[in-house]
Amino acid sequence: MTDSKYFTTTKKGEIFELKAELNSDKKEKKKEAVKKVIASMTVGKDVSALFPDVVNCMQTDNLELKKLVYLYLMNYAKSQPDMAIMAVNTFVKDCEDPNPLIRALAVRTMGCIRVDKITEYLCEPLRKCLKDEDPYVRKTAAVCVAKLHDINAQLVEDQGFLDTLKDLISDSNPMVVANAVAALSEIAESHPSSNLLDLNPQSINKLLTALNECTEWGQIFILDCLANYMPKDDREAQSICERVTPRLSHANSAVVLSAVKVLMKFMEMLSKDLDYYGTLLKKLAPPLVTLLSAEPELQYVALRNINLIVQKRPEILKHEMKVFFVKYNDPIYVKLEKLDIMIRLASQANIAQVLAELKEYATEVDVDFVRKAVRAIGRCAIKVEQSAERCVSTLLDLIQTKVNYVVQEAIVVIKDIFRKYPNKYESVIATLCENLDSLDEPEARAAMIWIVGEYAERIDNADELLESFLEGFHDESTQVQLQLLTAIVKLFLKKPTETQELVQQVLSLATQDSDNPDLRDRGYIYWRLLSTDPVAAKEVVLAEKPLISEETDLIEPTLLDELICYIGTLASVYHKPPSAFVEGGRGVVHKSLPPRTASSESAESPETAPTGAPPGEQPDVIPAQGDLLGDLLNLDLGPPVSGPPLATSSVQMGAVDLLGGGLDSLIGGTNFVAPPTAAVPANLGAPIGSGLSDLFDLTSGVGTLSGSYVAPKAVWLPAMKAKGLEISGTFTRQVGSISMDLQLTNKALQVMTDFAIQFNRNSFGLAPAAPLQVHAPLSPNQTVEISLPLSTVGSVMKMEPLNNLQVAVKNNIDVFYFSTLYPLHILFVEDGKMDRQMFLATWKDIPNENEAQFQIRDCPLNAEAASSKLQSSNIFTVAKRNVEGQDMLYQSLKLTNGIWVLAELRIQPGNPSCTLSLKCRAPEVSQHVYQAYETILKN
Amino acid sequence: MIGGLFIYNHKGEVLISRVYRDDIGSRQAADSAVFSSSGPFPGERLGGSMRRNAVDAFRVNVIHARQQVRSPVTNIARTSFFHVKRSNIWLAAVTKQNVNAAMVFEFLYKMCDVMAAYFGKISEENIKNNFVLIYELLDEILDFGYPQNSETGALKTFITQQGIKSQTKEEQSQITSQVTGQIGWRREGIKYRRNELFLDVLESVNLLMSPQGQVLSAHVSGRVVMKSYLSGMPECKFGMNDKIVIEKQGKGTADETSKSGKQSIAIDDCTFHQCVRLSKFDSERSISFIPPDGEFELMRYRTTKDIILPFRVIPLVREVGRTKLEVKVVIKSNFKPSLLAQKIEVRIPTPLNTSGVQVICMKGKAKYKASENAIVWKIKRMAGMKESQISAEIELLPTNDKKKWARPPISMNFEVPFAPSGLKVRYLKVFEPKLNYSDHDVIKWVRYIGRSGIYETRC
């Protein structure tokens, strides 16, 4: 008998036929009909109309039929909650069935029916099943608690199921333990502060015992749970590691990776002098290599994780270079990842082999792969000095192939090699110049122009070469334009006599014919410099550049440590913290590696400093193309140096200031125009997401449960104005902290990296409290959501309008400016409630001319509603009075800079408009406070 | 955890869809609450459509994607899709959480194994024919997205597609204790008249050699597959010529160490079936277990040292002008002359603009296959320490394509009756204390097969 026939019926009137069949007396016919229903459901037909008929089939002793009906119920119960109640009796009855398989089936299915009324009935059967004599029922019931918690967390707590679940950790059956651990871990994730899992040496011991006995999946649950435990000292860490290491020989890769996670994490606590530490390191390598003989999908997961492990502890795999050599039939995703790891493992010892391989790869067909291979050769040159010469000659060989994208990629990396080893390989410039015409990608053009400018004195026809680029100046991308401008100025400073005309030309192109503020500004600065003090110009423009560091593309250390805690999971595959791709509060608890214990600290040698050591020891994460742009004025918006926030912000503010007021005076009478403001009124509505994200409804404004009102995100920087980068955002205030919620969308065709953000001085000293963390490159059509915490300790300058904020965002392509207006209520502090007496006194004290009156129209709220609404945004009602049928609310609020604002809100029942009187010692803010009122009340 | 599991055919049509978590169609709850007051069942339709959108998103972005798949994990609008492909069937697991990615893939493979054990090849027809069974399996092996016991041995005791069998109470509790128990892979009370076991040592030898004959990388990945037909709950102990074990044992008699030392092999790493007691292996390096009934993979291992490379390929490619290539390939067999290699196949890639090929070979048959862009040379059998040669002239069409031909490596396939790693089974002891048969009564068979994995020589 085959079931495929059920898929074929597509006639009209099918539903009626099915209905008749479902109500048939014959058992076989009934079963057939239910199968047809399930088949229709699978292919996406709506068969919900058959609900009562299908549920009628539930009372049966045929287990197969029962399972089918249950499947139907799980799918459709939510749309028919009242009908679903019909099924409750059968469920309750089944939970008492003598057959444990049926008891478990009932409790398993019931948990999947997300109807409130049903969950009420679920509690009693579930309580019984949790204590069932049969382990199969208990292990099913354990998972059911997690299901119920997902529907109604309060109910689970009230019913005491959490305690029962905790008891199951001591169950005699290993699978019950494993499922209880899984359920508790999941529940604990949504209550990060609770001490649900309450791991202590005793319970850890139980888990480790169960680990030896349960199924492969159970081992994963237990290991993942163990990874969250903090051993109290290095001795305990070691004893856990000893009991976990046997898992490295398990056939299931997930068990191996989870064990690796536990070991990597606890290893942090072990002293490096310990013999055991070395043993452990040695034990980790073979299983990681073995993962590479798994199926390609698992290889991919393993490679992404190995990439992290190699960055954290390079010593583990340093001798295993060969296994990362790319095989001809590897899927492309495996090839690209292997290449990444090869570069990380490249060292003087193995460089010859690596180079031979890379050269081989550069002749393959896949364009991305070839490009990456060429780039890898360049990175090897920068990383291993001894190999630089060989790398350069390999690159030259590749340039001879004349394959367009190979040539361009090679030129980009050769520029970096020049920067790393100045005055060493300039002999190759001639070869590079031959390929000038074939360069059509901005990055390659910019690189080539940089080379010509930098070595202008050695290239006889440098002026001709640069002039040839100048013809199509306006069609070039900003990256190329900026580079060309700088290169010609360099050329002029080196060979002033012949190139005067050229420099005039480029300066006028940049300053007069361009509408790019960045280009114009740079043009003016050069112009000024050259005309006022050519000697200074020489010092600035031809200054010696800092060397670039050898390691590139390293993951930032704190993120790396966090990702190490997520080995094996999606976060480690994406190289992003879970908060970047998981919605809501779930699973976004920030994890960190355990600190070294005191006993091991003393044994610490300086080169083995723990994480968070002096910044000087961590390799600097630099050089992307973007940094070259900023090299002249030190206008570097790159990743802010870590340090006390106050110092940082003031230093950087100084830099940005050049663009603001400072520049006006510098340039004097010239027609300087401030960076254009790309602000869009905040109420323009949600940004237009890509079609796909619409499907999932993810882009529309995020509602916050607590905290003040949050406006929907508005587009601040349209993609048109920022070379494809679209930024939309909004401001939030939650529990005392202000943040800027940004959504960055890459609408360009190239990958964006190296994001940084900076604010200009503003009225309330708003400044980013942390660097802009965009962890992975933003690929085309990708969107990331970032919450940027803000502080109010930045430097202050009064803006017009008062709440104007000028922002600069940098990425690898360019620097972009926009300005936006922030709603004032994000500055209302939590302790803004004034006491009554004080209020009266202050009100009187403030002169009357400081009082401002406003009408808020179309706001049909009563006094209570308005008061509570305002309170959630930190506008506090000090007193309430009823005068002649009108409700008078007396309110106070305080701004972050300590300015008090007092308000009187007059609400007339029945009249949709109300009157707001504001009194403040700084009357300028009144207008904006009024706007804040209006926004809060109307939303 | 896994939020949903979908199976598609090659056109992207859904064959199986099982949703475990509500977040897969996260708007569903809100929508049905808002809309359920109007129309007959609009809530469901909307809810259903949300769910279908996850299904559709995968179809549009992965199955119908124009480009080659760039990653087995895809994130579309904050929803992550894991997929594996079996022939032309796609299996996709969907989640919105930070799940254990390795576990999801392991589960998808396991799911394939389970389906294959129930109904054979995973094909559209078989899936449609068994969709009720698949739903039943999915209900059992994945609960709220958490994988549960998925050992076919255990599953087959109670998921039978026969409706409910009249089980006695004892039978029921036996099933449940097996599914949840410590030895979930074997049931009690198995009886055979003849106690027999088969051990297959299956190795695949991988090689990447430079044109000059330098070994760039070589490794053997091996598997020990056991078929056991043993009564009761037998305790087994497996021994092989593992260097570490032999050195440990040989400590007493120095003479023996030098003797056996030669024959022992260094295993880089090994992994075991879940029946093997890992803690015992870790402490004593002994492999002890109670085997599942029937066939299973006892262990996997990898070696990189002292590998016997059964064949050596010596390529010679010469470009004669722009329209002609001369290729000469010599293969040499490198093992005992008494042994015979089988199913030998050498694949010599040809450029895309090949217009004609002439081949001459001493042994076997060689053919140019235009559709595969390769010359395929097949030899049925070849003894050890022999040599054979093929030469070919390849005519090329003149092209103005600037891009050079990438020269893919020459690959080889073969099968040899020995283990290229040098692994030898020393013993497999069986103890069954409760039943009256001893280790001597068990009939044991051992077989070694070495196959080519990716065995390539660059040219």
PDB file of N, CA and C in Angstrom, chain A residues 182-247:
ATOM      1  N   ALA A 182      17.840  20.091  29.638  1.00  0.00           N
ATOM      2  CA  ALA A 182      17.512  20.882  28.451  1.00  0.00           C
ATOM      3  C   ALA A 182      16.388  21.865  28.761  1.00  0.00           C
ATOM      4  N   ALA A 183      15.337  21.349  29.416  1.00  0.00           N
ATOM      5  CA  ALA A 183      14.182  22.195  29.712  1.00  0.00           C
ATOM      6  C   ALA A 183      14.585  23.327  30.660  1.00  0.00           C
ATOM      7  N   LEU A 184      15.327  22.981  31.708  1.00  0.00           N
ATOM      8  CA  LEU A 184      15.730  24.010  32.669  1.00  0.00           C
ATOM      9  C   LEU A 184      16.631  25.057  32.017  1.00  0.00           C
ATOM     10  N   SER A 185      17.541  24.610  31.170  1.00  0.00           N
ATOM     11  CA  SER A 185      18.446  25.563  30.517  1.00  0.00           C
ATOM     12  C   SER A 185      17.642  26.548  29.687  1.00  0.00           C
ATOM     13  N   GLU A 186      16.645  26.027  28.985  1.00  0.00           N
ATOM     14  CA  GLU A 186      15.852  26.916  28.146  1.00  0.00           C
ATOM     15  C   GLU A 186      15.067  27.911  29.003  1.00  0.00           C
ATOM     16  N   ILE A 187      14.461  27.400  30.073  1.00  0.00           N
ATOM     17  CA  ILE A 187      13.676  28.291  30.930  1.00  0.00           C
ATOM     18  C   ILE A 187      14.593  29.329  31.573  1.00  0.00           C
ATOM     19  N   ALA A 188      15.770  28.882  31.996  1.00  0.00           N
ATOM     20  CA  ALA A 188      16.711  29.792  32.662  1.00  0.00           C
ATOM     21  C   ALA A 188      17.139  30.921  31.732  1.00  0.00           C
ATOM     22  N   GLU A 189      17.181  30.641  30.447  1.00  0.00           N
ATOM     23  CA  GLU A 189      17.604  31.669  29.509  1.00  0.00           C
ATOM     24  C   GLU A 189      16.652  32.855  29.495  1.00  0.00           C
ATOM     25  N   SER A 190      15.370  32.585  29.728  1.00  0.00           N
ATOM     26  CA  SER A 190      14.437  33.707  29.722  1.00  0.00           C
ATOM     27  C   SER A 190      14.353  34.375  31.091  1.00  0.00           C
ATOM     28  N   HIS A 191      14.999  33.796  32.086  1.00  0.00           N
ATOM     29  CA  HIS A 191      15.142  34.464  33.394  1.00  0.00           C
ATOM     30  C   HIS A 191      16.613  34.534  33.740  1.00  0.00           C
ATOM     31  N   PRO A 192      17.334  35.414  33.102  1.00  0.00           N
ATOM     32  CA  PRO A 192      18.794  35.378  33.287  1.00  0.00           C
ATOM     33  C   PRO A 192      19.215  35.556  34.743  1.00  0.00           C
ATOM     34  N   SER A 193      18.432  36.283  35.502  1.00  0.00           N
ATOM     35  CA  SER A 193      18.882  36.570  36.861  1.00  0.00           C
ATOM     36  C   SER A 193      18.565  35.424  37.821  1.00  0.00           C
ATOM     37  N   SER A 194      17.562  34.631  37.474  1.00  0.00           N
ATOM     38  CA  SER A 194      17.130  33.602  38.411  1.00  0.00           C
ATOM     39  C   SER A 194      18.223  32.563  38.588  1.00  0.00           C
ATOM     40  N   ASN A 195      18.138  31.862  39.659  1.00  0.00           N
ATOM     41  CA  ASN A 195      19.159  30.879  39.948  1.00  0.00           C
ATOM     42  C   ASN A 195      18.608  29.491  39.695  1.00  0.00           C
ATOM     43  N   LEU A 196      17.882  29.364  38.583  1.00  0.00           N
ATOM     44  CA  LEU A 196      17.143  28.150  38.315  1.00  0.00           C
ATOM     45  C   LEU A 196      18.014  26.919  38.273  1.00  0.00           C
ATOM     46  N   LEU A 197      19.090  27.038  37.527  1.00  0.00           N
ATOM     47  CA  LEU A 197      19.893  25.845  37.298  1.00  0.00           C
ATOM     48  C   LEU A 197      20.781  25.533  38.487  1.00  0.00           C
ATOM     49  N   ASP A 198      20.971  26.522  39.330  1.00  0.00           N
ATOM     50  CA  ASP A 198      21.653  26.353  40.598  1.00  0.00           C
ATOM     51  C   ASP A 198      22.718  25.252  40.540  1.00  0.00           C
ATOM     52  N   LEU A 199      23.723  25.481  39.714  1.00  0.00           N
ATOM     53  CA  LEU A 199      24.747  24.459  39.570  1.00  0.00           C
ATOM     54  C   LEU A 199      25.730  24.550  40.729  1.00  0.00           C
ATOM     55  N   ASN A 200      25.966  23.438  41.356  1.00  0.00           N
ATOM     56  CA  ASN A 200      26.951  23.390  42.434  1.00  0.00           C
ATOM     57  C   ASN A 200      27.725  22.087  42.270  1.00  0.00           C
ATOM     58  N   PRO A 201      28.820  21.930  42.976  1.00  0.00           N
ATOM     59  CA  PRO A 201      29.643  20.737  42.778  1.00  0.00           C
ATOM     60  C   PRO A 201      28.836  19.439  42.822  1.00  0.00           C
ATOM     61  N   GLN A 202      27.813  19.377  43.687  1.00  0.00           N
ATOM     62  CA  GLN A 202      27.038  18.123  43.770  1.00  0.00           C
ATOM     63  C   GLN A 202      26.251  17.883  42.494  1.00  0.00           C
ATOM     64  N   SER A 203      25.538  18.930  42.045  1.00  0.00           N
ATOM     65  CA  SER A 203      24.707  18.715  40.859  1.00  0.00           C
ATOM     66  C   SER A 203      25.590  18.505  39.631  1.00  0.00           C
ATOM     67  N   ILE A 204      26.743  19.166  39.604  1.00  0.00           N
ATOM     68  CA  ILE A 204      27.667  18.957  38.495  1.00  0.00           C
ATOM     69  C   ILE A 204      28.104  17.499  38.457  1.00  0.00           C
ATOM     70  N   ASN A 205      28.337  16.955  39.625  1.00  0.00           N
ATOM     71  CA  ASN A 205      28.745  15.561  39.700  1.00  0.00           C
ATOM     72  C   ASN A 205      27.674  14.651  39.130  1.00  0.00           C
ATOM     73  N   LYS A 206      26.419  14.961  39.452  1.00  0.00           N
ATOM     74  CA  LYS A 206      25.315  14.163  38.914  1.00  0.00           C
ATOM     75  C   LYS A 206      25.291  14.243  37.402  1.00  0.00           C
ATOM     76  N   LEU A 207      25.457  15.468  36.895  1.00  0.00           N
ATOM     77  CA  LEU A 207      25.418  15.645  35.440  1.00  0.00           C
ATOM     78  C   LEU A 207      26.547  14.867  34.777  1.00  0.00           C
ATOM     79  N   LEU A 208      27.734  14.920  35.381  1.00  0.00           N
ATOM     80  CA  LEU A 208      28.871  14.236  34.780  1.00  0.00           C
ATOM     81  C   LEU A 208      28.659  12.724  34.779  1.00  0.00           C
ATOM     82  N   THR A 209      27.957  12.229  35.797  1.00  0.00           N
ATOM     83  CA  THR A 209      27.657  10.804  35.817  1.00  0.00           C
ATOM     84  C   THR A 209      26.664  10.461  34.717  1.00  0.00           C
ATOM     85  N   ALA A 210      25.626  11.278  34.602  1.00  0.00           N
ATOM     86  CA  ALA A 210      24.618  11.020  33.575  1.00  0.00           C
ATOM     87  C   ALA A 210      25.242  11.112  32.185  1.00  0.00           C
ATOM     88  N   LEU A 211      26.264  11.947  32.067  1.00  0.00           N
ATOM     89  CA  LEU A 211      26.923  12.166  30.772  1.00  0.00           C
ATOM     90  C   LEU A 211      27.427  10.855  30.175  1.00  0.00           C
ATOM     91  N   ASN A 212      27.901   9.956  31.043  1.00  0.00           N
ATOM     92  CA  ASN A 212      28.446   8.693  30.541  1.00  0.00           C
ATOM     93  C   ASN A 212      27.372   7.742  30.061  1.00  0.00           C
ATOM     94  N   GLU A 213      26.136   8.021  30.441  1.00  0.00           N
ATOM     95  CA  GLU A 213      25.125   6.993  30.229  1.00  0.00           C
ATOM     96  C   GLU A 213      24.036   7.376  29.241  1.00  0.00           C
ATOM     97  N   CYS A 214      23.890   8.666  28.942  1.00  0.00           N
ATOM     98  CA  CYS A 214      22.703   9.011  28.157  1.00  0.00           C
ATOM     99  C   CYS A 214      22.985   9.029  26.653  1.00  0.00           C
ATOM    100  N   THR A 215      21.942   9.278  25.887  1.00  0.00           N
ATOM    101  CA  THR A 215      22.075   9.253  24.432  1.00  0.00           C
ATOM    102  C   THR A 215      22.992  10.378  23.979  1.00  0.00           C
ATOM    103  N   GLU A 216      23.385  10.296  22.706  1.00  0.00           N
ATOM    104  CA  GLU A 216      24.279  11.326  22.175  1.00  0.00           C
ATOM    105  C   GLU A 216      23.656  12.706  22.333  1.00  0.00           C
ATOM    106  N   TRP A 217      22.352  12.811  22.110  1.00  0.00           N
ATOM    107  CA  TRP A 217      21.704  14.125  22.205  1.00  0.00           C
ATOM    108  C   TRP A 217      21.710  14.617  23.630  1.00  0.00           C
ATOM    109  N   GLY A 218      21.435  13.692  24.557  1.00  0.00           N
ATOM    110  CA  GLY A 218      21.445  14.044  25.973  1.00  0.00           C
ATOM    111  C   GLY A 218      22.815  14.554  26.391  1.00  0.00           C
ATOM    112  N   GLN A 219      23.857  13.935  25.838  1.00  0.00           N
ATOM    113  CA  GLN A 219      25.216  14.382  26.167  1.00  0.00           C
ATOM    114  C   GLN A 219      25.416  15.828  25.731  1.00  0.00           C
ATOM    115  N   ILE A 220      24.834  16.170  24.579  1.00  0.00           N
ATOM    116  CA  ILE A 220      24.965  17.547  24.096  1.00  0.00           C
ATOM    117  C   ILE A 220      24.266  18.505  25.062  1.00  0.00           C
ATOM    118  N   PHE A 221      23.037  18.147  25.475  1.00  0.00           N
ATOM    119  CA  PHE A 221      22.306  19.038  26.387  1.00  0.00           C
ATOM    120  C   PHE A 221      23.138  19.261  27.653  1.00  0.00           C
ATOM    121  N   ILE A 222      23.683  18.158  28.167  1.00  0.00           N
ATOM    122  CA  ILE A 222      24.408  18.251  29.443  1.00  0.00           C
ATOM    123  C   ILE A 222      25.695  19.065  29.268  1.00  0.00           C
ATOM    124  N   LEU A 223      26.425  18.803  28.191  1.00  0.00           N
ATOM    125  CA  LEU A 223      27.671  19.544  27.980  1.00  0.00           C
ATOM    126  C   LEU A 223      27.396  21.037  27.794  1.00  0.00           C
ATOM    127  N   ASP A 224      26.346  21.357  27.042  1.00  0.00           N
ATOM    128  CA  ASP A 224      26.017  22.767  26.827  1.00  0.00           C
ATOM    129  C   ASP A 224      25.655  23.441  28.148  1.00  0.00           C
ATOM    130  N   CYS A 225      25.030  22.657  29.028  1.00  0.00           N
ATOM    131  CA  CYS A 225      24.671  23.208  30.331  1.00  0.00           C
ATOM    132  C   CYS A 225      25.926  23.381  31.190  1.00  0.00           C
ATOM    133  N   LEU A 226      26.789  22.382  31.163  1.00  0.00           N
ATOM    134  CA  LEU A 226      28.043  22.447  31.933  1.00  0.00           C
ATOM    135  C   LEU A 226      28.865  23.681  31.570  1.00  0.00           C
ATOM    136  N   ALA A 227      28.810  24.043  30.286  1.00  0.00           N
ATOM    137  CA  ALA A 227      29.619  25.158  29.819  1.00  0.00           C
ATOM    138  C   ALA A 227      29.227  26.462  30.513  1.00  0.00           C
ATOM    139  N   ASN A 228      28.019  26.504  31.069  1.00  0.00           N
ATOM    140  CA  ASN A 228      27.587  27.723  31.750  1.00  0.00           C
ATOM    141  C   ASN A 228      28.041  27.773  33.200  1.00  0.00           C
ATOM    142  N   TYR A 229      28.631  26.695  33.661  1.00  0.00           N
ATOM    143  CA  TYR A 229      29.019  26.619  35.068  1.00  0.00           C
ATOM    144  C   TYR A 229      30.361  27.319  35.277  1.00  0.00           C
ATOM    145  N   MET A 230      30.494  27.988  36.425  1.00  0.00           N
ATOM    146  CA  MET A 230      31.772  28.597  36.788  1.00  0.00           C
ATOM    147  C   MET A 230      32.407  27.773  37.899  1.00  0.00           C
ATOM    148  N   PRO A 231      33.421  27.031  37.619  1.00  0.00           N
ATOM    149  CA  PRO A 231      34.068  26.271  38.701  1.00  0.00           C
ATOM    150  C   PRO A 231      34.645  27.245  39.718  1.00  0.00           C
ATOM    151  N   LYS A 232      34.708  26.801  40.970  1.00  0.00           N
ATOM    152  CA  LYS A 232      35.135  27.757  41.991  1.00  0.00           C
ATOM    153  C   LYS A 232      36.651  27.960  41.981  1.00  0.00           C
ATOM    154  N   ASP A 233      37.403  26.950  41.550  1.00  0.00           N
ATOM    155  CA  ASP A 233      38.846  27.169  41.451  1.00  0.00           C
ATOM    156  C   ASP A 233      39.430  26.308  40.330  1.00  0.00           C
ATOM    157  N   ASP A 234      40.723  26.414  40.139  1.00  0.00           N
ATOM    158  CA  ASP A 234      41.338  25.689  39.032  1.00  0.00           C
ATOM    159  C   ASP A 234      41.291  24.185  39.256  1.00  0.00           C
ATOM    160  N   ARG A 235      41.286  23.778  40.522  1.00  0.00           N
ATOM    161  CA  ARG A 235      41.270  22.338  40.769  1.00  0.00           C
ATOM    162  C   ARG A 235      39.954  21.732  40.296  1.00  0.00           C
ATOM    163  N   GLU A 236      38.868  22.435  40.622  1.00  0.00           N
ATOM    164  CA  GLU A 236      37.574  21.922  40.181  1.00  0.00           C
ATOM    165  C   GLU A 236      37.500  21.945  38.656  1.00  0.00           C
ATOM    166  N   ALA A 237      37.998  23.018  38.058  1.00  0.00           N
ATOM    167  CA  ALA A 237      37.981  23.111  36.597  1.00  0.00           C
ATOM    168  C   ALA A 237      38.715  21.924  35.996  1.00  0.00           C
ATOM    169  N   GLN A 238      39.857  21.607  36.563  1.00  0.00           N
ATOM    170  CA  GLN A 238      40.633  20.498  36.017  1.00  0.00           C
ATOM    171  C   GLN A 238      39.892  19.174  36.142  1.00  0.00           C
ATOM    172  N   SER A 239      39.243  18.968  37.303  1.00  0.00           N
ATOM    173  CA  SER A 239      38.585  17.675  37.481  1.00  0.00           C
ATOM    174  C   SER A 239      37.396  17.540  36.533  1.00  0.00           C
ATOM    175  N   ILE A 240      36.726  18.652  36.235  1.00  0.00           N
ATOM    176  CA  ILE A 240      35.634  18.570  35.255  1.00  0.00           C
ATOM    177  C   ILE A 240      36.213  18.284  33.880  1.00  0.00           C
ATOM    178  N   CYS A 241      37.279  18.983  33.524  1.00  0.00           N
ATOM    179  CA  CYS A 241      37.909  18.757  32.219  1.00  0.00           C
ATOM    180  C   CYS A 241      38.289  17.286  32.051  1.00  0.00           C
ATOM    181  N   GLU A 242      38.842  16.712  33.111  1.00  0.00           N
ATOM    182  CA  GLU A 242      39.261  15.313  33.013  1.00  0.00           C
ATOM    183  C   GLU A 242      38.089  14.400  32.690  1.00  0.00           C
ATOM    184  N   ARG A 243      36.934  14.752  33.256  1.00  0.00           N
ATOM    185  CA  ARG A 243      35.784  13.875  33.008  1.00  0.00           C
ATOM    186  C   ARG A 243      35.097  14.178  31.690  1.00  0.00           C
ATOM    187  N   VAL A 244      35.394  15.301  31.113  1.00  0.00           N
ATOM    188  CA  VAL A 244      34.751  15.659  29.840  1.00  0.00           C
ATOM    189  C   VAL A 244      35.582  15.181  28.649  1.00  0.00           C
ATOM    190  N   THR A 245      36.920  15.137  28.809  1.00  0.00           N
ATOM    191  CA  THR A 245      37.772  14.787  27.655  1.00  0.00           C
ATOM    192  C   THR A 245      37.404  13.487  26.930  1.00  0.00           C
ATOM    193  N   PRO A 246      36.971  12.414  27.631  1.00  0.00           N
ATOM    194  CA  PRO A 246      36.617  11.209  26.855  1.00  0.00           C
ATOM    195  C   PRO A 246      35.590  11.489  25.755  1.00  0.00           C
ATOM    196  N   ARG A 247      34.763  12.513  25.943  1.00  0.00           N
ATOM    197  CA  ARG A 247      33.722  12.828  24.944  1.00  0.00           C
ATOM    198  C   ARG A 247      34.327  13.220  23.604  1.00  0.00           C
TER     199      ARG A 247
END
